[in-house]
PDB file of C-alpha atoms and ligand atoms in Angstrom:
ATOM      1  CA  UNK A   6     -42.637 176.169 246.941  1.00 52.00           C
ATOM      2  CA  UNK A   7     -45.500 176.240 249.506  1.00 49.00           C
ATOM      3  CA  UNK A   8     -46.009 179.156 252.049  1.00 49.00           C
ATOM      4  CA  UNK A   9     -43.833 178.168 255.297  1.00 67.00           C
ATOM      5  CA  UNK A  10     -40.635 177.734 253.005  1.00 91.00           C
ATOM      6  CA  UNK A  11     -41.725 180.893 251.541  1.00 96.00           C
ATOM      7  CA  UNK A  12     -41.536 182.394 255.049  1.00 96.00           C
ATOM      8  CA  UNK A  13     -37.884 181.192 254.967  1.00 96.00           C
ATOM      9  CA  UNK A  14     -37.174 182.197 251.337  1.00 97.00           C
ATOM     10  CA  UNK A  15     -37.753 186.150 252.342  1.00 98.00           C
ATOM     11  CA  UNK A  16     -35.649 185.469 255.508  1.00 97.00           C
ATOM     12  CA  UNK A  17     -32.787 183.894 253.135  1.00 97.00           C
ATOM     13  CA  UNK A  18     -33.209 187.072 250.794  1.00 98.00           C
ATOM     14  CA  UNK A  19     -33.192 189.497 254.270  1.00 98.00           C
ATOM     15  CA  UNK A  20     -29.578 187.911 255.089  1.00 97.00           C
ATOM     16  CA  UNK A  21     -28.483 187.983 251.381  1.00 97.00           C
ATOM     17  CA  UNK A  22     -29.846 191.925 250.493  1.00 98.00           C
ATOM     18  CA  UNK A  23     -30.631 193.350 253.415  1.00 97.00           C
ATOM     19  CA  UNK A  24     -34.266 194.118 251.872  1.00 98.00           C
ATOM     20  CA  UNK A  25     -36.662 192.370 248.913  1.00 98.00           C
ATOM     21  CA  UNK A  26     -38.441 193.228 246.855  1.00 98.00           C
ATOM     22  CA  UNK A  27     -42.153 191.836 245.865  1.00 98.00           C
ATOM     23  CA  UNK A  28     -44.052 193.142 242.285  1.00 97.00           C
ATOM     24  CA  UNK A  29     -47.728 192.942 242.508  1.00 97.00           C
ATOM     25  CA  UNK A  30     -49.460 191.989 239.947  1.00 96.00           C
ATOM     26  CA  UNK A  31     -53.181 192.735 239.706  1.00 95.00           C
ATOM     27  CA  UNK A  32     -55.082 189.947 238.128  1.00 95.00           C
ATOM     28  CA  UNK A  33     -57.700 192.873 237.305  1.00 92.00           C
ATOM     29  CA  UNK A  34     -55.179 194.461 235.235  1.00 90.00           C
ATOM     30  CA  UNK A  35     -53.687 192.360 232.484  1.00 89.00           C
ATOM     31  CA  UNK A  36     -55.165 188.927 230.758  1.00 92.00           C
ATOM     32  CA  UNK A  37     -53.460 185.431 231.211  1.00 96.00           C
ATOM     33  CA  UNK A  38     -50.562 186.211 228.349  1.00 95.00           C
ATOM     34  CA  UNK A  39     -50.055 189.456 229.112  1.00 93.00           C
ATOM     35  CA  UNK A  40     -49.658 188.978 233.145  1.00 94.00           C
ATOM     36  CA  UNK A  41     -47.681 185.527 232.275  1.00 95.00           C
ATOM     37  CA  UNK A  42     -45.164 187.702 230.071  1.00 94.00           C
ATOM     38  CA  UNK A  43     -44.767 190.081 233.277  1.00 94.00           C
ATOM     39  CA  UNK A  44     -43.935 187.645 235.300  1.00 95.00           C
ATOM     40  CA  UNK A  45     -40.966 186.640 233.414  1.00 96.00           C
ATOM     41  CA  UNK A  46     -40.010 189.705 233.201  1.00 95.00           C
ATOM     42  CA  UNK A  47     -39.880 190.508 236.891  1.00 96.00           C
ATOM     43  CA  UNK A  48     -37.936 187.409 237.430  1.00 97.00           C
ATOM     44  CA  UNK A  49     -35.449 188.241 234.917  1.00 97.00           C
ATOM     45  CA  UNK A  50     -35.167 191.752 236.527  1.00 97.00           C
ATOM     46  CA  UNK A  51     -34.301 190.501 240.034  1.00 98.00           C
ATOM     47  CA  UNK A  52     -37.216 190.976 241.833  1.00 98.00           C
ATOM     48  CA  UNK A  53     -37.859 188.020 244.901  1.00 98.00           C
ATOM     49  CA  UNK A  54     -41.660 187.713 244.480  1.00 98.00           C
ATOM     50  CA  UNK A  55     -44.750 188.238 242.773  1.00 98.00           C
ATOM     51  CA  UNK A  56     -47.679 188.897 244.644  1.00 98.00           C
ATOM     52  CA  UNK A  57     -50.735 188.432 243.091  1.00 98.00           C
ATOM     53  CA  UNK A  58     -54.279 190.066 243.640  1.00 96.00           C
ATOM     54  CA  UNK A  59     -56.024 193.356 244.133  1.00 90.00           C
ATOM     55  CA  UNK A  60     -58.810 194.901 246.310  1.00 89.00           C
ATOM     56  CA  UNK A  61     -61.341 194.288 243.203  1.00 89.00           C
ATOM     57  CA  UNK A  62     -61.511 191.110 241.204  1.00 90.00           C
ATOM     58  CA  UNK A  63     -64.034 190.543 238.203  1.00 92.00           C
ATOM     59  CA  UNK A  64     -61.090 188.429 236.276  1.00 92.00           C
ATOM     60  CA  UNK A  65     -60.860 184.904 236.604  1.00 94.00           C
ATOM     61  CA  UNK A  66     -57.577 183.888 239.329  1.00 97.00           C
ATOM     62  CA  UNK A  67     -57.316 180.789 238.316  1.00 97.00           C
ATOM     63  CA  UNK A  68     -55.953 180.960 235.168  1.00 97.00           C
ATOM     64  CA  UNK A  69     -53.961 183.896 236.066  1.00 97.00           C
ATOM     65  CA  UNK A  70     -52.067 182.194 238.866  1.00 98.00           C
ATOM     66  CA  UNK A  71     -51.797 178.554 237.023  1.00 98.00           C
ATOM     67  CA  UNK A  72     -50.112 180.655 234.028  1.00 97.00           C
ATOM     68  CA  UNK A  73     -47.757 182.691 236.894  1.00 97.00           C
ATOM     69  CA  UNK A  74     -46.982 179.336 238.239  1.00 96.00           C
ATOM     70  CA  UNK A  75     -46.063 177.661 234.764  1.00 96.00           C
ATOM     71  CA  UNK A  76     -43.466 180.679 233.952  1.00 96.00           C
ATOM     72  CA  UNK A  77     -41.723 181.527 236.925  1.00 97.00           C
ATOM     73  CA  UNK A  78     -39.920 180.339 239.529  1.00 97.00           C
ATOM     74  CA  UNK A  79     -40.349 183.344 241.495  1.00 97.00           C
ATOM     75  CA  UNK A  80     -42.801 182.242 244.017  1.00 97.00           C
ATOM     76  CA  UNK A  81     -46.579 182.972 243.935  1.00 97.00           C
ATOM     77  CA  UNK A  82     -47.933 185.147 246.822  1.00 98.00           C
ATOM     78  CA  UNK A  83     -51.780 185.613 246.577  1.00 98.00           C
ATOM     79  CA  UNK A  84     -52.463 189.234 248.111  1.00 98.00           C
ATOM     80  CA  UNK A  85     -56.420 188.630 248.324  1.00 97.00           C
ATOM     81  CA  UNK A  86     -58.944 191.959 248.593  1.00 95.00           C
ATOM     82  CA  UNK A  87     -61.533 189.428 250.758  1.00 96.00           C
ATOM     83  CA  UNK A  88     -62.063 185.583 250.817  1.00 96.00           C
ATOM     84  CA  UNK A  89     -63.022 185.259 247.017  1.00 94.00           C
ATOM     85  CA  UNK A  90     -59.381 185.588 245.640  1.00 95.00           C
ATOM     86  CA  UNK A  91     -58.292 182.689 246.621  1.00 97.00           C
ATOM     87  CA  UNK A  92     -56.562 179.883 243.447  1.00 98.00           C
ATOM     88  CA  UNK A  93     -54.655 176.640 244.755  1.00 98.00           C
ATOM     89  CA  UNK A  94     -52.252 177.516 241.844  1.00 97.00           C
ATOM     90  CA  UNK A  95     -49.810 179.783 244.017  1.00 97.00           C
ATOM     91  CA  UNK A  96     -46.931 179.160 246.906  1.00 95.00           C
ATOM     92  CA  UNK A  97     -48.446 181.097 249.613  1.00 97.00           C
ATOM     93  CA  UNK A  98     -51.015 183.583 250.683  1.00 98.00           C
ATOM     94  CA  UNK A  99     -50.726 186.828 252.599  1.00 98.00           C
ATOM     95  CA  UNK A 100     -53.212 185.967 255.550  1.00 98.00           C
ATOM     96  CA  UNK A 101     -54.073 189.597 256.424  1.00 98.00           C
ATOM     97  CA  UNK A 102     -56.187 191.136 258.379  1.00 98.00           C
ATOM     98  CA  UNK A 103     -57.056 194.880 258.265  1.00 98.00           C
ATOM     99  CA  UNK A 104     -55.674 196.157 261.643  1.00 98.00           C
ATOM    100  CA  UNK A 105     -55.843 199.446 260.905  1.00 98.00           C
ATOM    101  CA  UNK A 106     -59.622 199.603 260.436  1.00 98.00           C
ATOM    102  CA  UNK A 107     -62.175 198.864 262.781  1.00 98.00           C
ATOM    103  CA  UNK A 108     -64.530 197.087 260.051  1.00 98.00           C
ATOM    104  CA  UNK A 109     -65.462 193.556 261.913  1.00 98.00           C
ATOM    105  CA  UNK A 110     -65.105 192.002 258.198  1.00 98.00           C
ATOM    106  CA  UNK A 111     -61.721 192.412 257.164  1.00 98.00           C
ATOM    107  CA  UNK A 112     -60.054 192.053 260.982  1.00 98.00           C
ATOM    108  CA  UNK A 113     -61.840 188.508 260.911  1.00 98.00           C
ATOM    109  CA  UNK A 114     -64.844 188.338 259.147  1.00 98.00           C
ATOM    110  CA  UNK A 115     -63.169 187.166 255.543  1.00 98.00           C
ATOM    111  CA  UNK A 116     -60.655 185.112 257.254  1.00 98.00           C
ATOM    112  CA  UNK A 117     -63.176 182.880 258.385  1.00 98.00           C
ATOM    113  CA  UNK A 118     -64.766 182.431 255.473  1.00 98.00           C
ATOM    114  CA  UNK A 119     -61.108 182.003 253.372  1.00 98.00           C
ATOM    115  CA  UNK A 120     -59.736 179.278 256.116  1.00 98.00           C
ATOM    116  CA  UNK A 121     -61.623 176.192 254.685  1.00 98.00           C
ATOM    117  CA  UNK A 122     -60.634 176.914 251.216  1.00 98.00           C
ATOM    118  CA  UNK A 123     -56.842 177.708 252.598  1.00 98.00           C
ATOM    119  CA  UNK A 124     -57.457 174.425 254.102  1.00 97.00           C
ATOM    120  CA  UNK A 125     -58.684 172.712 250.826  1.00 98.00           C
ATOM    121  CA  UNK A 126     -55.905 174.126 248.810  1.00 97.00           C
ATOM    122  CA  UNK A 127     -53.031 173.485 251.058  1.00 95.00           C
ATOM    123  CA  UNK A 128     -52.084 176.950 251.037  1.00 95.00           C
ATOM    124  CA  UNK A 129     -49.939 177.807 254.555  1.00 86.00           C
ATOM    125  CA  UNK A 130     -51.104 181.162 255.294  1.00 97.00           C
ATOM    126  CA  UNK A 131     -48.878 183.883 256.231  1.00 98.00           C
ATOM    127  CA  UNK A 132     -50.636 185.457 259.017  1.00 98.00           C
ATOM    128  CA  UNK A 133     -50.122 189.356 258.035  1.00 98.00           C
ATOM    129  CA  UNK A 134     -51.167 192.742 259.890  1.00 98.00           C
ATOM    130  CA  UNK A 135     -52.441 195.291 257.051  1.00 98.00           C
ATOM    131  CA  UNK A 136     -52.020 198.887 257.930  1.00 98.00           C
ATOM    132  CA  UNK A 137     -53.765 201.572 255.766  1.00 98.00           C
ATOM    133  CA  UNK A 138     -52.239 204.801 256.051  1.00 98.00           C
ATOM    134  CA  UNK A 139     -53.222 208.309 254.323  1.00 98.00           C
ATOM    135  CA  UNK A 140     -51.879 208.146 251.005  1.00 97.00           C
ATOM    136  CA  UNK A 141     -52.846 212.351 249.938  1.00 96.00           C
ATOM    137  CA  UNK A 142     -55.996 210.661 248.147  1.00 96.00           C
ATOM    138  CA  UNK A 143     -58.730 207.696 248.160  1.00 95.00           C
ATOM    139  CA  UNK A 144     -57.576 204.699 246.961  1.00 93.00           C
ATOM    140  CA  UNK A 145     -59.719 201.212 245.898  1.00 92.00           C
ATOM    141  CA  UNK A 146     -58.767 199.916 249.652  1.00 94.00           C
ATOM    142  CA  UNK A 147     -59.897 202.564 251.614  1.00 95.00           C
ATOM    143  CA  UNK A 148     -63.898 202.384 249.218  1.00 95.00           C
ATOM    144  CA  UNK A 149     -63.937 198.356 248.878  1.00 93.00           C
ATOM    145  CA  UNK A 150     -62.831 197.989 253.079  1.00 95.00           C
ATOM    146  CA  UNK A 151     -64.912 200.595 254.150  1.00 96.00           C
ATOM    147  CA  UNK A 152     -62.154 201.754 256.540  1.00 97.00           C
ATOM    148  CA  UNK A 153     -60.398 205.271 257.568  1.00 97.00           C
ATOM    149  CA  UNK A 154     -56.603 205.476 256.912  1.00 98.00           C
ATOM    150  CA  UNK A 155     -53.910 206.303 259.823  1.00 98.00           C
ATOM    151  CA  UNK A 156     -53.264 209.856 259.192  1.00 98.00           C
ATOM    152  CA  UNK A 157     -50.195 210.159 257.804  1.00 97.00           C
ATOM    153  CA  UNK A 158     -48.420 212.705 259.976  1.00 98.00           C
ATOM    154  CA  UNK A 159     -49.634 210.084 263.194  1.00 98.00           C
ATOM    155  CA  UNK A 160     -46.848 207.334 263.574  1.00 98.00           C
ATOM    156  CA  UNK A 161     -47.452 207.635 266.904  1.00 97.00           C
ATOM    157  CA  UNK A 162     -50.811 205.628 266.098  1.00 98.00           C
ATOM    158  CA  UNK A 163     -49.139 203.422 263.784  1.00 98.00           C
ATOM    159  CA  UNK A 164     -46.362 202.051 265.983  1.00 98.00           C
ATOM    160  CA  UNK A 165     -49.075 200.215 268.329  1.00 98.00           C
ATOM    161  CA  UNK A 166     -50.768 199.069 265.927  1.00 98.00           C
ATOM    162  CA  UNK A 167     -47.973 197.128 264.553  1.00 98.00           C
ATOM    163  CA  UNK A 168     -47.219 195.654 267.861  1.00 98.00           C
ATOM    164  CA  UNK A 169     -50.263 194.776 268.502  1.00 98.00           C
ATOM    165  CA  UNK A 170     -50.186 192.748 265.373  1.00 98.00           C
ATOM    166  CA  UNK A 171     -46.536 191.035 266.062  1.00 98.00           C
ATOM    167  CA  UNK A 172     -47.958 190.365 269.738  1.00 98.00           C
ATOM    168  CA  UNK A 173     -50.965 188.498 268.336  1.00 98.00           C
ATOM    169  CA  UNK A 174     -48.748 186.282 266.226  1.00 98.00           C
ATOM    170  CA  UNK A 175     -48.655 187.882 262.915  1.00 98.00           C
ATOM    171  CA  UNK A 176     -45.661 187.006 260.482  1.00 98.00           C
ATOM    172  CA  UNK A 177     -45.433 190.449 258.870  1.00 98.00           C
ATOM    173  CA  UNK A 178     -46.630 193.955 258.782  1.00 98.00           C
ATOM    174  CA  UNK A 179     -47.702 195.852 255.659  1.00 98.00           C
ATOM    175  CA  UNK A 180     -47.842 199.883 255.511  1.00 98.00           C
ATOM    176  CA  UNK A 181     -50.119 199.985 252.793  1.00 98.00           C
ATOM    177  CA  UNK A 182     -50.558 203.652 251.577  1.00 98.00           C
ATOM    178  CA  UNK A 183     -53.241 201.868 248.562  1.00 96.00           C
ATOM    179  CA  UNK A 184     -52.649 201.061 244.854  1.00 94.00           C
ATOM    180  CA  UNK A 185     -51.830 204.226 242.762  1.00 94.00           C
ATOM    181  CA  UNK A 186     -51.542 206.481 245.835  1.00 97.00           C
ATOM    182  CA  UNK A 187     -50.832 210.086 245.332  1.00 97.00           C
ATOM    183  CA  UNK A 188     -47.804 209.658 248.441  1.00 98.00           C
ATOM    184  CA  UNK A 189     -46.137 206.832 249.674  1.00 98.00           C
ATOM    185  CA  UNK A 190     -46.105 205.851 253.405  1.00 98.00           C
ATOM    186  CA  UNK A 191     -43.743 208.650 254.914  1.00 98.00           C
ATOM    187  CA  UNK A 192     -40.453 207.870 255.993  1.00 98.00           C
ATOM    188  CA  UNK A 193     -40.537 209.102 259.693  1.00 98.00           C
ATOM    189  CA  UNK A 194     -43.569 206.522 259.819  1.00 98.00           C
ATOM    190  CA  UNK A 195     -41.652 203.638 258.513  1.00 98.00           C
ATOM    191  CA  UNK A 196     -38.927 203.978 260.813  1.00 98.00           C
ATOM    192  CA  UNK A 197     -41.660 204.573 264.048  1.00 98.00           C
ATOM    193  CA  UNK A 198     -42.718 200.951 263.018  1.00 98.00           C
ATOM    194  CA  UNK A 199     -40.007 199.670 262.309  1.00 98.00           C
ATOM    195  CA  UNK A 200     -38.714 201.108 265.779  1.00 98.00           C
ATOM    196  CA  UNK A 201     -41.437 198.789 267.484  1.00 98.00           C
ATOM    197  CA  UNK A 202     -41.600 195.620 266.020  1.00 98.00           C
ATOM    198  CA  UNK A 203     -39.233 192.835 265.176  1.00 98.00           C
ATOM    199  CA  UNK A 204     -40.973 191.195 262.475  1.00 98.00           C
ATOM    200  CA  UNK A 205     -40.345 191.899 258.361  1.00 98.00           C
ATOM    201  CA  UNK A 206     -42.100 195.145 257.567  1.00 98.00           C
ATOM    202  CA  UNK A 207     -43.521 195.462 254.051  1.00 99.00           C
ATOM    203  CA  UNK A 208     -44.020 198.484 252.281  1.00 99.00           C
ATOM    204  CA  UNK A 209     -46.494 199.838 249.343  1.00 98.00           C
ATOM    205  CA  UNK A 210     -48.345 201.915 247.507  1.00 98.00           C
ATOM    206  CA  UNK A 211     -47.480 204.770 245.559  1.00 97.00           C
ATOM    207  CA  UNK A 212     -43.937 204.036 244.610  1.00 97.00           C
ATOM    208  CA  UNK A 213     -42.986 205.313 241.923  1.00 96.00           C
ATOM    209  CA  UNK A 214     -38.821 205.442 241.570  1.00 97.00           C
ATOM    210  CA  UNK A 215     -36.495 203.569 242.657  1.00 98.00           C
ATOM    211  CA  UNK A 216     -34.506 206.469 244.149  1.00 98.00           C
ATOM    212  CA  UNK A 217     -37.740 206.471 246.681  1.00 98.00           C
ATOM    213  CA  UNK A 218     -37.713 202.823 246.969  1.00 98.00           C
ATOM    214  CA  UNK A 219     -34.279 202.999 248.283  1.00 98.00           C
ATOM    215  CA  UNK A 220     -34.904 205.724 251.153  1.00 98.00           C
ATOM    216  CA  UNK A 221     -38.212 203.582 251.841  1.00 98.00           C
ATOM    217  CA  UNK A 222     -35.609 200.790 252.571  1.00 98.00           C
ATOM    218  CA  UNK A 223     -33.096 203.634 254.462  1.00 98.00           C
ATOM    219  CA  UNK A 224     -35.993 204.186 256.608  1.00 98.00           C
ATOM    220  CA  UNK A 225     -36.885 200.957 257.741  1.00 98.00           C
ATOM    221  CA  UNK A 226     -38.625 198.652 255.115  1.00 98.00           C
ATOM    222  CA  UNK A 227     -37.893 195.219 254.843  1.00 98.00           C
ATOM    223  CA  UNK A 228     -39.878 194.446 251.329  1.00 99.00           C
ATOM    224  CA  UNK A 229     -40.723 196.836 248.975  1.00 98.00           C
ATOM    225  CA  UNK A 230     -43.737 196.719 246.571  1.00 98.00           C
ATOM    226  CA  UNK A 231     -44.321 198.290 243.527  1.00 97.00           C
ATOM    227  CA  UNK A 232     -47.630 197.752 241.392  1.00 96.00           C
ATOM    228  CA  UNK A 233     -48.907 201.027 239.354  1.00 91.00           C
ATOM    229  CA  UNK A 234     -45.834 202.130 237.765  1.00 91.00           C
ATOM    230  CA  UNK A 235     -44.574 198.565 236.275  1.00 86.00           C
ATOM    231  CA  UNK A 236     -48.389 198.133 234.663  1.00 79.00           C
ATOM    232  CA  UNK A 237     -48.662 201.547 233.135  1.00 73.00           C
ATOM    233  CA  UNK A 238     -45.359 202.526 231.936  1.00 68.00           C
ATOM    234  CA  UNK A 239     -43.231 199.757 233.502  1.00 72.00           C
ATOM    235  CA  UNK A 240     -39.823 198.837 231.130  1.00 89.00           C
ATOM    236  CA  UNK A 241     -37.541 196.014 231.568  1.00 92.00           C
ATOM    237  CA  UNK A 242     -34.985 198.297 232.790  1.00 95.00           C
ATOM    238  CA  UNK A 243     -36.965 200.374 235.236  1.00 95.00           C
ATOM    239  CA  UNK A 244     -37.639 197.083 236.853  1.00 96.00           C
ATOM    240  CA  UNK A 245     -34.391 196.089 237.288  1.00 97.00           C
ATOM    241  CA  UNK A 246     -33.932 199.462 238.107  1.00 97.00           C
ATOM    242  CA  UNK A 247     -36.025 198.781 241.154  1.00 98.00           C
ATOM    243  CA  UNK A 248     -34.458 195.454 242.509  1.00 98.00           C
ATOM    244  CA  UNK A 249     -30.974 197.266 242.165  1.00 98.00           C
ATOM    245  CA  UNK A 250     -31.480 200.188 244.461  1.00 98.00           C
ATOM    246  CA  UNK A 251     -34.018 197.929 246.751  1.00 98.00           C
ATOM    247  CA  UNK A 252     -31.028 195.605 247.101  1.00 98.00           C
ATOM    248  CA  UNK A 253     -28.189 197.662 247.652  1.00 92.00           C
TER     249      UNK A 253
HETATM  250  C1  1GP B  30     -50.759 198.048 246.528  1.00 69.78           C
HETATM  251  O1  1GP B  30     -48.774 198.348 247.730  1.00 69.78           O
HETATM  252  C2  1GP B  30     -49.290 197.920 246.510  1.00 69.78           C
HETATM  253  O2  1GP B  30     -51.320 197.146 247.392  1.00 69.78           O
HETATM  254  C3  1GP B  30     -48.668 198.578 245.320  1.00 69.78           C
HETATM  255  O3  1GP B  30     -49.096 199.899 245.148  1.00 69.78           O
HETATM  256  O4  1GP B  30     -49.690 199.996 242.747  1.00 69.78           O
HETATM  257  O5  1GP B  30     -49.192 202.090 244.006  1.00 69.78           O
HETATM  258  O6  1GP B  30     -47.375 200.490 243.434  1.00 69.78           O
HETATM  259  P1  1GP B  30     -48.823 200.662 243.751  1.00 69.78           P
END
């Protein structure tokens, strides 16, 4: 599946469950076999995509992704921390740029340096606006980008930003409260964005049941992601757990 028909998959699962729901799988975290038997696993749980990548990479993608790609249908979304993490072995990429922050480098800076190799691969991107917002401690996103989160009691902030992004042309929003975040992005905030835009809004970090998936979704969020709690104590059923309460 390559990235525009990916674009269309999530719309398909929009009409079909109302809201998705994406597991992220950090290449930094597990080994070929071990990330490989994940991925089964979240496609046999009922999740709609695996995205794959991390703000810190010392592992090697490509034999991450090609493994991903050999056991799953699910399709492939590279989630890239800067314009090294990029593998022709996936479906799409999440073209972000860091909206939130006011570092030159990740608003443009690694997308220019990313495009030829998007090119090369064939990878469509999926042009993405990245919000950072307080998540009650630092996380890997807020060090390796260099930028200041949205305070989280601030949604008036956030709303703009969003619209900014959909009125430059990006695909999809992310409220990204960072990997292993103490809080998730606050509901009132989700539903100020949501409030403003009209694209698919994506929300992470720090999601930890699926009872808080599910009023993530009440509040507003198209896509739900959940990293953290399927690597460290993540069962078979908790994961299904998750794409049951995301989808109702
Ligand atoms: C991070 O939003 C994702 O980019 C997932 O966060 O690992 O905290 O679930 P967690």
């Amino acid at each position: 599946m390559r990235s525009n028909s990916v674009l269309d998959y999530f719309n398909v699962v929009l009409k079909k469950h109302n809201a998705g729901y994406f597991v992220l799988i950090d290449p930094e975290q597990c080994e070929v076999d071990k990330c490989a038997k994940l991925a089964v696993a979240v496609e046999q749980a009922g999740a709609d995509a695996i995205l794959l990548g991390g703000s810190f990479l010392t592992n090697d993608l490509h034999p991450i992704a090609k493994a991903l790609k050999q056991e799953t249908e699910l399709p492939i979304v590279l989630f890239p921390g800067d314009s090294m993490h990029l593998t022709p072995h996936a479906d799409a990429i999440l073209y972000i740029s860091l909206i939130s922050g006011r570092n030159p480098n990740y608003l443009i800076g690694e997308q220019v340096k990313a495009a030829p190799w998007i090119q090369r691969y064939a990878l469509k991107p999926i042009p993405t606006g990245y919000m950072l917002i307080e998540g009650g401690n630092r996380t890997a996103v807020e060090f390796m980008s260099g930028t200041a989160p949205i305070p989280r009691d601030k949604p008036d902030i956030a709303g703009p930003h969003a619209l900014a992004a959909e009125y430059l042309g990006m695909q999809m929003v992310y409220l990204e409260a960072g990997s292993g975040a103490a809080q998730p992005v606050p509901d009132q905030m989700i539903s100020a964005v949501k409030n403003q835009i009209s694209i698919p809004l994506i929300v992470g970090g720090g999601i930890r049941t699926p009872k808080i998936a599910a009023e993530k979704v009440k509040a507003g969020a198209d896509f739900i992601v959940t990293g953290n709690v399927l690597e460290k104590n993540g069962s078979f059923e908790l994961m299904k757990d998750f794409a049951n309460a995301i989808h109702a």
